[in-house]
Each structure stands twice: as structure tokens, then as C-alpha cells.
Amino acid sequence: MFQLDLRESKPLYEQIKEKMKELIISAVLKPDERIPSVRELAQTLTINPNTIQKAYKELENEGFIYSVRAKGNFVAPLEQKAIRPRRDELRKELEKIVAELSYLHEPEEQLISTIQAIYQEKEGKKDD
Amino acid sequence: MFQLDLRESKPLYEQIKEKMKELIISAVLKPDERIPSVRELAQTLTINPNTIQKAYKELENEGFIYSVRAKGNFVAPLEQKAIRPRRDELRKELEKIVAELSYLHEPEEQLISTIQAIYQEKEGKKDD
DNA sequence: TGTCCGTATTATAAGTAATAATACAGTTGA
DNA sequence: TCAACTGTATTATTACTTATAATACGGACA
């Protein structure tokens, strides 16, 4: 499914969260699709189950997955997410990054075409 | 100069780094301008000098400031910065954020006009 | 020469991250 | 029915990070 970087300074559970988010956002994992169980993923990545549990719990709090007792964890459909606050958060982050990029003389056109490319790719995978 | 949020989970030295970066990026602090000394800022913010020192040291490593023994810390001119790797880093972050925003159905036009606004504001303060 | 600067070191306390070992309860299929 | 799988919870331990504290050294400069 993905690999972790043990040399990375970022906590393992954060890395797991990130990778899982990427798979959900990029629609590799579809809504209501089952993701690996806590124990299963722990074994695959050869890390402790509690670390997976922590990552999954936070992903659930953030609305990316939901868990069903004795069945597993599943990708949350978009409607279930608390979209508003997360979007506000992301906009702020975006503004910071763009401010720094402009400070570093990154051309404005470059950023715009990056955005257009990402949105265009999205067009190809409309299943949500 | 700025204030810290002690309730915030983010480490104090990270908060200091962020705020200082913002001031540099927004050109409130100009190249070669002196910033508060380690002890002075520590007193202002009523935190430990070592915490400021850590923040300043990292800012120096990232090329935002330079320090001169017995004189103080100063805003680094852009030329001194290792621009390339930092820009690559920022582009990657930007892509992640835009991907998530598009997943959350943020309109593409919204993002583009945000970028345009930031670059336009930059035009007003051309002193670098 | 006293005062302010950056820098360095060592110690301590509190919080976080990761592992480990268990335990409980619900689901499911053989 | 029950074994095997799920999520969930708890407690303990270790290592690392964060923040504070108390000093100390050496350069700059009025």
C-alpha cells in the first residue's frame, strides 16, 4: 500500500496519516472502500499496532475514514466530512506558501498552471 | 513585534520561527535590518532565552537571518539564501494542499484569484 | 572597562512518540 | 457454536523532544 521512512523526523503515525490521505484524495481509495486493519497494516509495515491505531483515530476525527466495530475501517464519503473548517485551514496554509514562493521569486504563472494541472487531472477521475 | 500562543500545541520555537518568517517575507523587516537580540526578545515574550536561540539558529540555517558575534541578528538578503531546495519543498507542499482543496470542491478560480491577490500585493512593496 | 551581543554547555522537568503486552466485545464464516 | 478476525482500551516502559534554568566564554563598542 505504501512505505514509511524511518529516517524521517516526522512521527510514524503522521506519515501514515499523510499517505492514507493522499490515497483518499487522489481517489485511489474510493468511498466506503475498506482499508487494511490495524493489525494487518502494522504487520505489513513492521511497526506497532498502537501506532496504526493512533493514525486511524486521527483520520477518523478529521473525517477521512470511519470505523465499524469488528468489521474494519473504511473511506468516508465526502458528505460526512466537516469540510468548512478544514478548507479554511488549507486556505491559510496555501496563502503562507504562496507568500513565501513569491518572496523567492517563483513566477506567478508557474503556480497558476500547477493549480490548473491538478484540477484538470481531477476531471479525469470524477467518482465522488 | 509579535505575540505567542501558549495554548497552541506547536512548540514555542516553531511559533517564533513562523512569525519571524512572516515579517521577513512580507517585507516588514528589510534586508540587513537588525532583529531583537536573543535576550531582549526572551524578555519581551517572557520565555527562556534558549528557546529564542534555538529559533534563531534554525532561521539562520534556513537562510532567513544571519548573526554577527557581539552585534546581533540581521535579516538575510535574498542572494544569501539557498533558494532552490526551499522552492522545491514549497512547490510540493502547495501541490498537496491544492489536491486536498480540489477534493473538497474548492473552486479553481478561487485559488487562482488568491494567488493573484498575493502577487499583486507584492508589487506594492518592491524593495528587495 | 562595563555592558551588551552571540554562543556553548550542562542539568532538570514535563510532554510526546513508539513499543509491548493484554484484555474485552462485536462480526462472521466454517 | 466457536475460532478467527475486527476495533477499542488500558497500563507500563523507553527514548526523544521541548522548555526552563543557571552559567560561562569571547567579541564589539562607547
Coordinates of C-alpha atoms (C1' of nucleotides) in Angstrom, one line a residue:
Chain A
M1 CA 0.0 0.0 0.0
F2 CA 2.8 2.4 0.9
Q3 CA 6.1 2.5 2.7
L4 CA 7.3 4.6 5.7
D5 CA 10.6 6.4 6.0
L6 CA 12.1 5.6 9.3
R7 CA 14.9 8.1 8.8
E8 CA 12.3 10.9 8.5
S9 CA 12.0 13.1 11.6
K10 CA 8.2 13.1 11.2
P11 CA 6.4 10.7 13.6
L12 CA 5.4 7.4 12.1
Y13 CA 1.7 8.0 12.8
E14 CA 1.9 11.3 11.0
Q15 CA 3.4 9.6 8.0
I16 CA 0.7 7.0 8.0
K17 CA -1.9 9.7 8.1
E18 CA -0.4 11.6 5.2
K19 CA 0.0 8.6 3.0
M20 CA -3.6 7.5 3.7
K21 CA -4.9 10.9 3.0
E22 CA -3.1 11.0 -0.3
L23 CA -4.7 7.7 -1.4
I24 CA -8.1 9.0 -0.4
I25 CA -7.7 12.4 -2.0
S26 CA -6.3 11.0 -5.2
A27 CA -9.3 8.6 -5.3
V28 CA -7.1 5.5 -5.3
L29 CA -9.2 4.5 -2.4
K30 CA -12.9 5.0 -3.1
P31 CA -15.6 6.0 -0.6
D32 CA -16.7 3.1 1.6
E33 CA -13.8 1.0 0.5
R34 CA -12.2 -0.9 3.3
I35 CA -8.6 -0.1 4.3
P36 CA -6.2 -2.5 6.0
S37 CA -7.0 -3.4 9.6
V38 CA -4.9 -2.1 12.4
R39 CA -3.1 -5.4 13.0
E40 CA -2.7 -6.1 9.3
L41 CA -1.1 -2.8 8.4
A42 CA 1.1 -3.0 11.5
Q43 CA 2.4 -6.3 10.3
T44 CA 2.9 -5.1 6.8
L45 CA 4.9 -2.1 7.9
T46 CA 6.5 -4.0 10.8
I47 CA 5.6 -1.4 13.4
N48 CA 3.4 -1.5 16.5
P49 CA -0.4 -1.8 16.1
N50 CA -0.9 1.1 18.6
T51 CA 0.9 3.4 16.2
I52 CA -1.6 2.5 13.4
Q53 CA -4.5 2.9 15.8
K54 CA -3.4 6.4 16.7
A55 CA -3.1 7.3 13.0
Y56 CA -6.6 5.8 12.2
K57 CA -8.2 7.5 15.1
E58 CA -7.0 10.9 14.0
L59 CA -8.0 10.2 10.4
E60 CA -11.4 9.4 11.8
N61 CA -11.6 12.6 13.8
E62 CA -10.6 14.5 10.6
G63 CA -13.4 12.8 8.7
F64 CA -11.3 10.9 6.2
I65 CA -12.3 7.4 7.4
Y66 CA -14.9 5.8 9.6
S67 CA -14.6 2.6 11.6
V68 CA -17.0 -0.1 12.2
R69 CA -16.6 -2.4 15.2
A70 CA -15.4 -5.9 14.3
K71 CA -15.6 -5.1 10.6
G72 CA -12.8 -2.6 9.8
N73 CA -12.0 0.9 8.8
F74 CA -13.5 2.5 5.6
V75 CA -13.0 5.5 3.5
A76 CA -15.5 8.2 4.5
P77 CA -17.8 9.6 1.8
L78 CA -17.3 13.4 1.3
E79 CA -20.6 14.3 2.8
Q80 CA -19.6 13.1 6.2
K81 CA -16.7 15.4 6.4
A82 CA -16.5 18.6 8.3
I83 CA -15.5 20.4 5.1
R84 CA -15.8 24.0 6.1
P85 CA -13.1 24.3 8.9
R86 CA -10.7 22.1 7.0
R87 CA -11.0 24.2 3.9
D88 CA -10.4 27.4 5.9
E89 CA -7.3 25.8 7.4
L90 CA -6.0 24.8 4.0
R91 CA -6.6 28.2 2.5
K92 CA -4.5 29.8 5.2
E93 CA -1.7 27.3 4.6
L94 CA -1.9 28.0 0.9
E95 CA -1.6 31.7 1.5
K96 CA 1.6 31.3 3.6
I97 CA 3.2 29.1 1.0
V98 CA 2.3 31.3 -1.9
A99 CA 3.7 34.3 0.0
E100 CA 7.0 32.6 0.6
L101 CA 7.1 31.4 -3.0
S102 CA 6.5 34.9 -4.3
Y103 CA 9.3 36.1 -1.9
L104 CA 11.6 33.6 -3.6
H105 CA 10.6 35.0 -7.0
E106 CA 8.7 32.0 -8.1
P107 CA 6.7 33.2 -11.2
E108 CA 3.1 33.7 -10.7
E109 CA 2.2 31.9 -13.9
Q110 CA 4.0 28.8 -12.7
L111 CA 1.8 28.5 -9.7
I112 CA -1.4 29.1 -11.7
S113 CA -0.5 26.4 -14.2
T114 CA 0.3 24.0 -11.4
I115 CA -3.2 24.5 -10.0
Q116 CA -4.8 24.1 -13.4
A117 CA -2.9 20.9 -13.9
I118 CA -4.1 19.5 -10.6
Y119 CA -7.7 20.4 -11.3
Q120 CA -7.5 19.1 -14.8
E121 CA -6.3 15.7 -13.6
K122 CA -9.2 15.7 -11.1
E123 CA -11.6 15.9 -14.1
G124 CA -10.4 12.5 -15.2
K125 CA -11.4 10.8 -12.0
K126 CA -14.9 12.0 -11.3
D127 CA -16.3 9.4 -9.0
D128 CA -17.2 11.3 -5.8
Chain B
M1 CA 6.9 42.7 17.5
F2 CA 4.5 39.7 17.8
Q3 CA 2.9 37.5 20.4
L4 CA 3.0 33.8 21.1
D5 CA 0.1 31.5 21.8
L6 CA 0.9 29.4 24.8
R7 CA -2.2 27.3 24.4
E8 CA -1.1 26.3 20.9
S9 CA 0.3 22.8 20.7
K10 CA 3.0 24.0 18.3
P11 CA 6.4 24.4 20.0
L12 CA 7.3 27.9 21.0
Y13 CA 10.5 28.0 18.9
E14 CA 8.4 26.9 15.9
Q15 CA 6.0 29.8 16.5
I16 CA 8.8 32.2 16.8
K17 CA 10.3 31.0 13.5
E18 CA 6.9 31.3 11.8
K19 CA 6.2 34.8 12.9
M20 CA 9.7 36.0 12.1
K21 CA 9.5 34.4 8.6
E22 CA 6.2 36.2 8.0
L23 CA 7.7 39.5 8.9
I24 CA 10.6 38.9 6.6
I25 CA 8.5 37.5 3.7
S26 CA 6.1 40.4 4.0
A27 CA 9.0 42.8 3.9
V28 CA 8.1 44.4 7.2
L29 CA 11.7 43.6 8.1
K30 CA 14.1 44.7 5.4
P31 CA 17.3 43.0 4.4
D32 CA 20.2 43.7 6.8
E33 CA 17.8 45.1 9.3
R34 CA 18.6 44.1 12.9
I35 CA 16.1 41.9 14.7
P36 CA 15.7 41.8 18.5
S37 CA 18.6 40.1 20.4
V38 CA 18.1 36.7 22.0
R39 CA 17.9 38.1 25.5
E40 CA 15.8 41.1 24.5
L41 CA 13.1 39.0 22.7
A42 CA 13.1 36.5 25.5
Q43 CA 12.3 39.2 28.0
T44 CA 9.6 40.7 25.8
L45 CA 7.9 37.4 25.3
T46 CA 8.7 36.3 28.9
I47 CA 10.2 33.0 27.8
N48 CA 13.6 31.4 28.1
P49 CA 16.5 32.8 26.0
N50 CA 17.5 29.4 25.0
T51 CA 14.2 29.0 23.2
I52 CA 14.8 32.1 21.2
Q53 CA 18.3 30.9 20.4
K54 CA 17.0 27.7 19.0
A55 CA 14.5 29.5 16.8
Y56 CA 17.2 32.0 15.6
K57 CA 19.7 29.2 14.9
E58 CA 17.2 27.4 12.7
L59 CA 16.2 30.6 10.9
E60 CA 19.9 31.1 10.2
N61 CA 20.3 27.5 8.9
E62 CA 17.3 28.2 6.6
G63 CA 18.8 31.3 5.3
F64 CA 16.3 33.9 6.7
I65 CA 18.7 35.6 9.0
Y66 CA 22.4 35.8 9.7
S67 CA 24.1 36.5 13.0
V68 CA 27.1 38.6 13.8
R69 CA 29.0 38.0 17.0
A70 CA 28.5 40.6 19.6
K71 CA 26.4 42.7 17.3
G72 CA 23.2 40.9 16.8
N73 CA 21.0 39.0 14.3
F74 CA 20.0 40.5 10.9
V75 CA 17.6 39.8 8.1
A76 CA 19.5 38.0 5.3
P77 CA 19.4 39.4 1.8
L78 CA 17.8 37.1 -0.7
E79 CA 21.0 36.3 -2.5
Q80 CA 22.4 34.5 0.5
K81 CA 19.6 32.1 0.6
A82 CA 19.6 28.5 -0.7
I83 CA 16.6 29.3 -2.8
R84 CA 16.4 26.2 -5.0
P85 CA 15.7 23.4 -2.4
R86 CA 13.4 25.5 -0.4
R87 CA 11.3 26.4 -3.5
D88 CA 11.1 22.7 -4.4
E89 CA 9.9 21.9 -1.0
L90 CA 7.3 24.6 -1.1
R91 CA 6.0 23.5 -4.5
K92 CA 5.5 20.0 -3.2
E93 CA 3.5 21.4 -0.2
L94 CA 1.5 23.5 -2.5
E95 CA 0.6 20.6 -4.6
K96 CA -0.6 18.6 -1.6
I97 CA -2.8 21.4 -0.4
V98 CA -4.3 22.1 -3.8
A99 CA -5.0 18.4 -4.2
E100 CA -6.9 18.4 -1.0
L101 CA -8.7 21.6 -1.7
S102 CA -9.9 20.3 -5.0
Y103 CA -11.0 17.1 -3.3
L104 CA -13.1 19.4 -1.0
H105 CA -14.6 21.1 -4.1
E106 CA -12.9 24.4 -3.6
P107 CA -13.4 26.3 -6.9
E108 CA -10.3 26.5 -9.0
E109 CA -11.0 30.2 -9.7
Q110 CA -10.9 30.9 -6.0
L111 CA -7.4 29.6 -5.7
I112 CA -6.2 31.5 -8.7
S113 CA -7.5 34.8 -7.5
T114 CA -6.0 34.2 -4.1
I115 CA -2.6 33.8 -5.8
Q116 CA -3.1 36.8 -8.0
A117 CA -4.0 38.9 -4.9
I118 CA -0.9 37.9 -3.1
Y119 CA 1.4 38.7 -6.0
Q120 CA -0.4 42.0 -6.6
E121 CA 0.2 43.0 -3.0
K122 CA 3.8 42.1 -3.5
E123 CA 4.0 44.7 -6.3
G124 CA 3.3 47.4 -3.9
K125 CA 6.4 46.7 -1.7
K126 CA 9.2 46.2 -4.2
D127 CA 12.3 46.8 -2.1
D128 CA 14.2 43.5 -2.4
Chain C
dT1 C1' 36.1 48.8 31.3
dG2 C1' 31.3 47.8 31.8
dT3 C1' 27.6 46.5 29.1
dC4 C1' 25.5 44.3 25.5
dC5 C1' 25.9 40.9 22.0
dG6 C1' 26.1 35.7 20.1
dT7 C1' 27.4 31.1 21.5
dA8 C1' 28.0 26.9 24.3
dT9 C1' 27.3 23.6 28.0
dT10 C1' 25.0 21.0 31.5
dA11 C1' 21.1 19.8 34.3
dT12 C1' 16.2 19.2 35.1
dA13 C1' 11.3 18.5 34.4
dA14 C1' 7.3 17.7 31.5
dG15 C1' 5.4 16.1 27.4
dT16 C1' 5.3 13.2 23.2
dA17 C1' 6.2 9.1 20.4
dA18 C1' 6.7 4.3 20.0
dT19 C1' 6.8 -0.2 21.6
dA20 C1' 4.9 -4.0 24.3
dA21 C1' 1.6 -7.0 26.4
dT22 C1' -3.1 -7.8 27.4
dA23 C1' -8.0 -7.7 27.6
dC24 C1' -12.8 -7.0 26.1
dA25 C1' -16.6 -7.1 22.8
dG26 C1' -18.8 -7.5 18.3
dT27 C1' -18.9 -9.9 13.5
dT28 C1' -18.6 -13.6 10.5
dG29 C1' -18.0 -18.0 8.3
dA30 C1' -16.8 -22.8 8.6
Chain D
dT1 C1' -21.2 -23.0 18.1
dC2 C1' -16.8 -21.3 18.0
dA3 C1' -12.4 -20.0 16.1
dA4 C1' -10.6 -16.2 13.9
dC5 C1' -10.9 -11.9 12.8
dT6 C1' -12.2 -7.0 13.7
dG7 C1' -12.0 -2.2 16.6
dT8 C1' -11.2 -0.5 21.2
dA9 C1' -9.0 0.3 25.7
dT10 C1' -5.5 0.2 29.3
dT11 C1' -1.1 0.2 31.6
dA12 C1' 3.9 0.1 31.6
dT13 C1' 8.3 1.3 29.7
dT14 C1' 11.8 3.6 27.0
dA15 C1' 13.6 7.2 24.2
dC16 C1' 13.2 11.6 22.4
dT17 C1' 11.7 16.5 22.3
dT18 C1' 10.5 20.8 24.4
dA19 C1' 11.3 24.3 27.6
dT20 C1' 13.4 26.1 31.5
dA21 C1' 17.4 27.3 34.3
dA22 C1' 22.0 28.7 35.5
dT23 C1' 26.4 29.7 33.9
dA24 C1' 30.4 30.7 31.2
dC25 C1' 33.3 32.5 27.3
dG26 C1' 34.7 35.8 24.0
dG27 C1' 34.0 39.7 20.8
dA28 C1' 32.2 44.7 20.0
dC29 C1' 32.0 49.2 21.4
dA30 C1' 31.0 53.6 23.6

